[in-house]
Short mmCIF file of C-alpha atoms and ligand atoms in Angstrom, two decimals:
data_model
loop_
_atom_site.label_atom_id
_atom_site.label_comp_id
_atom_site.label_asym_id
_atom_site.label_seq_id
_atom_site.Cartn_x
_atom_site.Cartn_y
_atom_site.Cartn_z
CA MET A 1 87.68 126.45 97.09
CA LYS A 2 86.18 123.09 96.14
CA LYS A 3 84.79 120.95 98.94
CA ILE A 4 85.67 117.28 99.22
CA LEU A 5 83.95 115.04 101.74
CA ILE A 6 85.65 111.86 102.97
CA LEU A 7 83.31 109.22 104.40
CA MET A 8 85.00 107.04 107.00
CA SER A 9 84.13 105.25 110.20
CA GLU A 10 86.10 104.39 113.28
CA THR A 11 85.73 100.66 113.03
CA GLY A 12 89.38 99.93 113.82
CA GLY A 13 92.07 102.53 113.17
CA GLY A 14 92.72 101.84 109.49
CA HIS A 15 89.84 103.73 107.87
CA ARG A 16 90.56 106.87 109.85
CA ALA A 17 94.30 106.65 109.13
CA SER A 18 93.60 106.32 105.37
CA ALA A 19 91.11 109.20 105.46
CA GLU A 20 93.67 111.38 107.25
CA ALA A 21 96.30 110.35 104.74
CA LEU A 22 94.15 111.51 101.82
CA ARG A 23 93.16 114.74 103.58
CA ASP A 24 96.75 115.61 104.49
CA VAL A 25 98.09 114.94 101.01
CA PHE A 26 95.32 117.06 99.46
CA HIS A 27 96.38 119.82 101.79
CA GLU A 28 100.09 119.37 101.11
CA ARG A 29 99.71 119.24 97.33
CA TYR A 30 96.84 121.62 96.65
CA GLY A 31 96.64 123.90 99.70
CA ALA A 32 93.61 126.16 99.61
CA GLN A 33 92.35 124.77 96.29
CA PHE A 34 90.32 122.16 98.19
CA GLN A 35 88.60 122.05 101.54
CA VAL A 36 88.61 118.45 102.75
CA ASP A 37 86.20 117.38 105.49
CA MET A 38 86.07 113.94 107.10
CA VAL A 39 82.89 112.52 108.55
CA ASP A 40 81.78 109.34 110.24
CA LEU A 41 78.26 109.24 108.84
CA TRP A 42 77.39 106.26 111.00
CA SER A 43 78.11 107.77 114.38
CA GLU A 44 77.42 111.40 113.54
CA HIS A 45 74.46 111.29 111.17
CA THR A 46 72.43 108.14 111.73
CA PRO A 47 69.88 107.45 114.47
CA PRO A 48 70.37 104.89 117.28
CA PRO A 49 71.05 101.99 117.28
CA LEU A 50 72.91 102.42 113.95
CA ARG A 51 75.02 105.24 115.31
CA HIS A 52 76.55 102.80 117.80
CA MET A 53 77.84 100.61 114.98
CA PRO A 54 81.53 101.59 115.41
CA LYS A 55 81.42 100.80 119.15
CA THR A 56 79.56 97.55 118.51
CA TYR A 57 82.29 96.58 116.03
CA ARG A 58 84.98 96.98 118.71
CA PHE A 59 83.00 94.88 121.17
CA LEU A 60 82.20 92.13 118.66
CA VAL A 61 85.70 91.75 117.25
CA ASP A 62 87.44 91.57 120.60
CA ASP A 63 84.84 89.95 122.88
CA VAL A 64 82.64 87.80 120.62
CA PRO A 65 84.89 87.04 117.62
CA TRP A 66 82.85 83.99 116.54
CA LEU A 67 79.75 86.18 116.15
CA TYR A 68 81.73 88.81 114.24
CA LYS A 69 83.09 86.09 111.95
CA PHE A 70 79.56 84.84 111.31
CA ILE A 71 78.25 88.34 110.54
CA TYR A 72 81.26 89.00 108.30
CA GLU A 73 80.74 85.78 106.36
CA VAL A 74 77.05 86.50 105.88
CA GLY A 75 78.04 89.99 104.74
CA GLU A 76 80.24 88.51 102.02
CA LYS A 77 77.19 87.24 100.18
CA PRO A 78 75.80 89.83 97.74
CA GLN A 79 72.39 88.08 97.82
CA VAL A 80 72.25 89.09 101.52
CA THR A 81 73.99 92.48 101.46
CA GLU A 82 72.23 93.93 98.41
CA PRO A 83 68.69 93.92 99.85
CA VAL A 84 70.04 94.98 103.27
CA MET A 85 71.95 97.92 101.78
CA LYS A 86 68.95 98.93 99.66
CA ALA A 87 66.70 98.90 102.73
CA ALA A 88 69.32 100.78 104.77
CA ALA A 89 69.65 103.42 102.05
CA LYS A 90 65.89 103.95 102.06
CA PHE A 91 65.74 104.11 105.85
CA LEU A 92 68.73 106.46 106.08
CA GLN A 93 67.73 108.67 103.13
CA THR A 94 66.65 111.62 105.31
CA PHE A 95 69.72 111.47 107.56
CA VAL A 96 72.34 110.92 104.88
CA SER A 97 70.84 113.45 102.45
CA ARG A 98 70.76 116.01 105.26
CA ALA A 99 74.47 115.41 105.91
CA ILE A 100 75.27 115.66 102.20
CA ARG A 101 73.36 118.95 101.93
CA GLN A 102 75.14 120.22 105.03
CA TYR A 103 78.63 119.52 103.66
CA ASN A 104 77.59 120.23 100.07
CA PRO A 105 80.65 118.49 98.58
CA TYR A 106 81.95 118.87 95.06
CA LEU A 107 83.24 115.30 95.29
CA ILE A 108 82.86 112.43 97.77
CA ILE A 109 85.54 109.89 98.70
CA SER A 110 84.52 106.82 100.68
CA VAL A 111 87.06 104.74 102.61
CA HIS A 112 84.52 102.49 104.31
CA PRO A 113 82.84 99.34 102.93
CA LEU A 114 79.50 100.17 104.57
CA MET A 115 79.47 103.64 103.08
CA GLN A 116 79.35 102.79 99.37
CA GLU A 117 75.92 101.73 98.20
CA ILE A 118 74.05 103.78 100.82
CA PRO A 119 75.42 107.23 99.88
CA LEU A 120 75.38 106.34 96.16
CA GLN A 121 71.68 105.51 96.33
CA VAL A 122 70.95 108.59 98.40
CA LEU A 123 72.80 110.76 95.86
CA ALA A 124 70.80 109.19 93.02
CA ARG A 125 67.53 109.92 94.81
CA MET A 126 68.70 113.48 95.46
CA LYS A 127 69.43 113.69 91.70
CA ARG A 128 72.95 114.91 92.45
CA ASN A 129 75.69 113.78 90.11
CA THR A 130 78.49 114.40 92.61
CA PRO A 131 81.56 112.33 91.60
CA PHE A 132 81.94 109.44 94.05
CA VAL A 133 85.29 107.77 94.56
CA THR A 134 85.92 104.55 96.48
CA VAL A 135 89.32 104.06 98.08
CA VAL A 136 89.50 100.47 99.31
CA THR A 137 91.33 100.19 102.63
CA ASP A 138 91.34 96.41 102.91
CA LEU A 139 94.42 94.79 101.38
CA ILE A 140 93.60 91.32 100.09
CA THR A 141 90.32 90.03 101.52
CA ILE A 142 87.89 92.59 100.15
CA PRO A 143 84.17 91.86 100.55
CA PRO A 144 81.86 92.72 97.61
CA VAL A 145 80.08 95.54 99.54
CA TRP A 146 83.13 97.67 98.77
CA PHE A 147 82.39 97.58 95.05
CA ASP A 148 79.58 99.56 93.49
CA GLU A 149 79.30 99.90 89.73
CA ASN A 150 78.04 103.46 90.15
CA ALA A 151 81.30 104.70 91.68
CA THR A 152 83.13 107.14 89.42
CA LEU A 153 86.52 105.63 90.28
CA CYS A 154 87.61 102.83 92.58
CA PHE A 155 91.16 102.60 93.93
CA VAL A 156 92.28 99.10 94.87
CA PRO A 157 95.51 98.42 96.79
CA SER A 158 96.54 95.07 95.28
CA GLU A 159 96.25 92.75 92.27
CA GLU A 160 93.83 90.64 94.28
CA GLY A 161 91.75 93.76 94.91
CA TYR A 162 91.70 94.47 91.18
CA ARG A 163 90.57 90.93 90.42
CA LEU A 164 87.79 91.09 93.01
CA ALA A 165 86.60 94.47 91.74
CA ARG A 166 86.39 93.11 88.18
CA GLN A 167 84.54 90.07 89.48
CA ALA A 168 82.06 92.42 91.19
CA GLY A 169 81.34 94.09 87.84
CA LEU A 170 83.58 97.16 87.87
CA GLN A 171 85.13 98.08 84.52
CA PRO A 172 88.88 98.58 83.91
CA ASP A 173 88.36 102.29 83.21
CA GLN A 174 86.83 102.69 86.68
CA LEU A 175 89.73 100.97 88.41
CA ARG A 176 93.11 102.21 89.59
CA GLN A 177 95.75 100.25 91.50
CA TYR A 178 98.44 102.10 93.45
CA GLY A 179 98.57 100.73 97.00
CA LEU A 180 96.90 101.40 100.32
CA PRO A 181 96.71 105.08 101.25
CA ILE A 182 99.07 105.64 104.18
CA ARG A 183 99.88 108.93 105.84
CA PRO A 184 102.41 111.21 104.14
CA ALA A 185 104.96 110.89 106.95
CA PHE A 186 105.55 107.30 105.76
CA ALA A 187 106.78 108.66 102.41
CA ARG A 188 109.52 110.76 104.05
CA LYS A 189 112.96 109.40 104.79
CA PRO A 190 112.97 108.61 108.52
CA ARG A 191 115.60 110.14 110.76
CA PRO A 192 118.44 107.83 111.89
CA LYS A 193 117.36 105.20 114.40
CA PRO A 194 119.67 106.23 117.29
CA LEU A 195 118.43 109.80 117.06
CA LEU A 196 114.77 108.80 116.93
CA ARG A 197 115.26 106.42 119.85
CA GLN A 198 116.85 109.09 121.97
CA GLU A 199 114.03 111.50 121.18
CA LEU A 200 111.45 108.89 122.11
CA GLY A 201 113.16 108.02 125.40
CA MET A 202 114.63 104.68 124.32
CA LEU A 203 118.16 103.31 124.52
CA PRO A 204 119.87 104.38 121.28
CA ASP A 205 121.81 101.22 120.47
CA VAL A 206 119.73 98.23 121.57
CA PRO A 207 117.60 96.09 119.21
CA THR A 208 113.98 97.08 119.61
CA ALA A 209 110.68 95.29 119.09
CA LEU A 210 107.44 97.21 118.67
CA ILE A 211 104.15 95.59 119.64
CA VAL A 212 100.99 97.20 118.29
CA SER A 213 97.63 95.69 117.52
CA GLY A 214 95.56 98.08 115.44
CA GLY A 215 93.99 101.29 116.61
CA GLU A 216 92.07 99.44 119.33
CA GLY A 217 94.92 97.40 120.85
CA MET A 218 93.11 94.09 120.29
CA GLY A 219 94.08 90.55 121.20
CA PRO A 220 96.66 89.09 123.61
CA VAL A 221 99.05 92.06 123.51
CA GLY A 222 99.92 91.78 127.23
CA GLU A 223 100.81 88.09 127.06
CA ILE A 224 102.98 88.63 124.00
CA ALA A 225 104.77 91.61 125.54
CA ARG A 226 105.52 89.71 128.75
CA ALA A 227 106.82 86.66 126.86
CA VAL A 228 109.08 88.73 124.60
CA ALA A 229 110.42 90.77 127.53
CA ALA A 230 111.15 87.63 129.57
CA ARG A 231 112.96 85.99 126.66
CA LEU A 232 115.08 89.03 125.83
CA ALA A 233 115.91 89.43 129.52
CA ALA A 234 117.09 85.80 129.63
CA ASP A 235 119.12 86.28 126.42
CA GLY A 236 120.91 89.27 127.92
CA GLN A 237 121.82 87.69 131.22
CA ASP A 238 125.47 87.00 130.39
CA GLY A 239 126.26 90.29 128.69
CA GLU A 240 126.39 93.80 130.01
CA ARG A 241 123.74 95.13 127.69
CA SER A 242 120.13 94.08 127.43
CA ALA A 243 119.49 91.79 124.43
CA GLY A 244 116.64 94.06 123.44
CA GLN A 245 114.10 96.65 124.44
CA LEU A 246 110.39 96.85 123.90
CA VAL A 247 107.77 99.39 122.90
CA VAL A 248 104.12 98.47 123.41
CA VAL A 249 101.55 100.71 121.74
CA CYS A 250 98.14 99.95 123.21
CA GLY A 251 96.11 102.18 120.88
CA ARG A 252 92.77 103.16 122.37
CA ASN A 253 92.75 100.17 124.76
CA GLN A 254 93.08 102.06 128.03
CA ARG A 255 92.65 99.01 130.22
CA LEU A 256 95.58 97.32 128.51
CA GLN A 257 97.71 100.45 128.81
CA GLU A 258 97.06 100.74 132.55
CA GLU A 259 97.78 97.05 133.09
CA LEU A 260 101.07 97.19 131.18
CA GLU A 261 102.17 100.44 132.76
CA ALA A 262 101.85 98.80 136.17
CA HIS A 263 103.93 95.78 135.12
CA ASP A 264 107.48 95.38 136.38
CA TRP A 265 109.39 94.87 133.11
CA PRO A 266 112.65 92.89 133.09
CA ILE A 267 114.01 94.87 130.09
CA PRO A 268 113.69 98.55 129.13
CA THR A 269 110.06 98.89 128.03
CA ILE A 270 107.93 101.84 126.99
CA VAL A 271 104.15 101.54 127.13
CA LYS A 272 102.06 104.03 125.16
CA GLY A 273 98.38 104.58 124.43
CA PHE A 274 97.30 105.82 121.00
CA VAL A 275 100.26 107.60 119.41
CA GLU A 276 99.77 110.17 116.66
CA ASN A 277 103.37 109.79 115.37
CA ILE A 278 103.32 106.02 114.94
CA TRP A 279 105.73 106.41 111.97
CA ASP A 280 108.47 107.60 114.36
CA TRP A 281 107.91 104.67 116.71
CA MET A 282 107.95 102.25 113.79
CA ALA A 283 111.07 103.77 112.25
CA ALA A 284 112.83 103.58 115.64
CA CYS A 285 112.25 99.80 115.91
CA ASP A 286 113.77 96.73 114.27
CA CYS A 287 110.60 94.67 113.90
CA ILE A 288 106.88 94.97 114.51
CA ILE A 289 104.66 92.41 116.22
CA THR A 290 101.10 93.06 115.12
CA LYS A 291 97.78 91.59 114.10
CA ALA A 292 97.37 91.43 110.33
CA GLY A 293 95.85 94.90 109.95
CA PRO A 294 96.10 96.17 106.37
CA GLY A 295 97.11 99.69 107.41
CA THR A 296 99.89 98.51 109.70
CA ILE A 297 101.23 96.04 107.11
CA ALA A 298 101.33 98.73 104.40
CA GLU A 299 103.02 101.18 106.76
CA ALA A 300 105.58 98.62 107.93
CA CYS A 301 106.45 97.88 104.28
CA ALA A 302 106.88 101.57 103.51
CA LEU A 303 109.48 101.75 106.30
CA GLY A 304 111.10 98.37 105.57
CA LEU A 305 110.08 96.99 108.96
CA PRO A 306 109.96 93.17 109.30
CA ILE A 307 106.55 91.93 110.42
CA LEU A 308 105.76 89.28 112.98
CA LEU A 309 102.05 88.57 112.66
CA SER A 310 100.53 87.36 115.89
CA GLY A 311 96.92 87.02 114.74
CA TYR A 312 94.26 88.35 112.42
CA ILE A 313 90.62 89.36 112.48
CA PRO A 314 88.87 86.39 110.84
CA GLY A 315 87.40 87.39 107.50
CA GLN A 316 88.63 90.83 106.67
CA GLU A 317 92.27 90.17 107.60
CA SER A 318 92.52 86.47 106.66
CA GLY A 319 94.10 87.13 103.25
CA ASN A 320 96.76 89.40 104.72
CA VAL A 321 98.51 86.49 106.41
CA PRO A 322 99.39 84.55 103.21
CA TYR A 323 100.23 87.92 101.60
CA VAL A 324 102.92 88.61 104.22
CA LEU A 325 104.26 85.05 104.00
CA LYS A 326 104.23 84.90 100.19
CA HIS A 327 106.25 88.08 99.89
CA GLY A 328 108.71 87.05 102.61
CA ILE A 329 108.13 90.26 104.56
CA GLY A 330 107.43 88.53 107.84
CA VAL A 331 106.27 85.43 109.67
CA TYR A 332 103.06 84.29 111.32
CA VAL A 333 103.29 82.91 114.87
CA GLU A 334 100.45 82.88 117.40
CA GLU A 335 101.87 81.53 120.64
CA PRO A 336 103.49 84.21 122.80
CA TRP A 337 106.48 82.00 123.68
CA GLN A 338 107.07 81.23 120.00
CA ILE A 339 106.83 84.91 119.12
CA ALA A 340 109.47 85.54 121.79
CA GLU A 341 111.62 82.81 120.23
CA VAL A 342 111.46 84.46 116.79
CA VAL A 343 112.36 87.89 118.19
CA SER A 344 115.21 86.37 120.15
CA GLY A 345 116.56 84.78 116.95
CA TRP A 346 116.13 87.95 114.90
CA PHE A 347 117.98 90.01 117.52
CA GLY A 348 120.63 87.29 117.93
CA PRO A 349 122.00 84.68 115.52
CA GLN A 350 119.38 85.36 112.81
CA ARG A 351 120.15 89.04 112.40
CA ALA A 352 120.96 88.50 108.69
CA ILE A 353 117.49 87.01 108.11
CA LEU A 354 115.95 90.07 109.75
CA GLU A 355 117.85 92.30 107.36
CA ASP A 356 116.72 90.29 104.31
CA VAL A 357 113.12 90.49 105.46
CA ALA A 358 113.48 94.25 105.96
CA GLU A 359 114.80 94.68 102.43
CA ARG A 360 111.91 92.70 100.91
CA ALA A 361 109.41 94.75 102.91
CA ARG A 362 111.00 97.97 101.65
CA GLN A 363 110.73 96.74 98.06
CA LEU A 364 107.06 95.89 98.46
CA GLY A 365 106.21 99.20 100.15
CA ARG A 366 104.20 101.82 98.25
CA PRO A 367 104.94 105.01 100.19
CA GLN A 368 103.82 107.16 97.24
CA ALA A 369 100.39 105.52 96.86
CA THR A 370 98.49 108.31 98.64
CA TYR A 371 100.08 110.94 96.41
CA GLN A 372 99.16 109.00 93.27
CA ILE A 373 95.59 108.48 94.45
CA VAL A 374 95.15 112.14 95.40
CA GLU A 375 96.52 113.35 92.05
CA GLU A 376 94.01 111.23 90.16
CA ILE A 377 91.12 112.37 92.34
CA ALA A 378 92.13 116.01 92.03
CA GLY A 379 92.22 115.50 88.26
CA LEU A 380 88.52 114.55 88.34
CA VAL A 381 87.60 117.96 89.69
CA GLY A 382 90.10 120.04 87.79
CA GLY A 383 92.89 120.12 90.43
N1 UDP B 401 97.61 103.56 114.72
C1 UDP B 401 98.08 104.80 115.11
N2 UDP B 401 98.43 104.99 116.41
C2 UDP B 401 98.32 104.00 117.33
C3 UDP B 401 97.84 102.72 116.92
C4 UDP B 401 97.51 102.53 115.60
O1 UDP B 401 98.18 105.73 114.29
O2 UDP B 401 98.64 104.25 118.48
C5 UDP B 401 97.24 103.38 113.32
C6 UDP B 401 98.17 102.47 112.55
O3 UDP B 401 99.34 103.16 112.22
C7 UDP B 401 97.30 102.09 111.38
C8 UDP B 401 95.90 102.03 112.01
O4 UDP B 401 95.97 102.75 113.24
O5 UDP B 401 97.31 103.10 110.39
C9 UDP B 401 95.47 100.63 112.28
O6 UDP B 401 95.01 100.10 111.07
P1 UDP B 401 95.00 98.56 110.73
O7 UDP B 401 94.41 98.46 109.37
O8 UDP B 401 96.36 98.00 110.90
O9 UDP B 401 94.10 97.91 111.85
P2 UDP B 401 92.65 98.30 112.41
O10 UDP B 401 92.86 99.11 113.64
O11 UDP B 401 91.93 99.07 111.32
O12 UDP B 401 92.00 96.99 112.72
#
């Protein structure tokens, strides 16, 4: 059994979801041929304060976004990141090399921008020629720290990603472009909506909006949910049926979940925390209201789910907004009352537009990307 180690970090939900996607497809396709381990080197194998990096990320992005934006922009400059990464690799040599010896992988896959140069330098100092594969999990705005010329292969999810990788010095024979790795359930044909809805405790035949904002439930989710619910309640006043129902997935944001669970909703509404079967919830809905997270956008496309973007993390998600608009797979609206207006239209007189958007999303989706990526990686180690 050959060991593969996936380096990820829980900064947001996307890196973990992509790591799980790769691990699960390895398992599905190759069974016992490979043992795939996932590790967050930052929180499990570095000393404080570095090990708190994932938690700090959550705090910065949600509570001090201007500071996060500043740090992100500084981090886009190779003249800044290169010496910092070199120093970090030196400082973390003992910790990272210990982890590598412990897992003793035959091949390493990294799905995190801050786990590229560091492990590559550590491997070089250890004189190990373990193949090292980068799987980029940003969609459009991809900072140069992702790209290291010493990677054996680098998988980029988009043409823009390919262009940026070339600009950073990677060669065409190092690069592959398939799409963002999403979990294998997104590649399966979903069960019919009414059935899924019944299973999930929803009304089977009422238009449904899903609100989700990354793994951490960031941003003004509560305000948006209340505005959409109020608008759909008003729309349904004359008829017998509700004009819509709502699902709000709060991710790991427990405070938000508690607040929304206590709310008196004017339309049928389900509030959830972090759900493991997000594909079922997505497939049961008619549109998704989300921040511009790359994972969520790729997953929505795979299921042909129209996207209403309500915000983005400045920097890393900026490019995803024009991507969604350019491909006609959704709209971008920030104000909660305007978001409610769009949903009201989509569930009412603009139903045909919603269907067109869904079709374009389906065409853009790359549900097989994870399988293609895994096959190539397995090929590197004789799978
Ligand atoms: N996600 C999930 N369950 C939840 C909330 C989110 O599985 O309850 C997943 C979602 O499907 C996506 C990831 O978390 O794969 C979020 O990634 P994205 O890139 O959209 O945003 P991030 O959280 O990384 O900022």
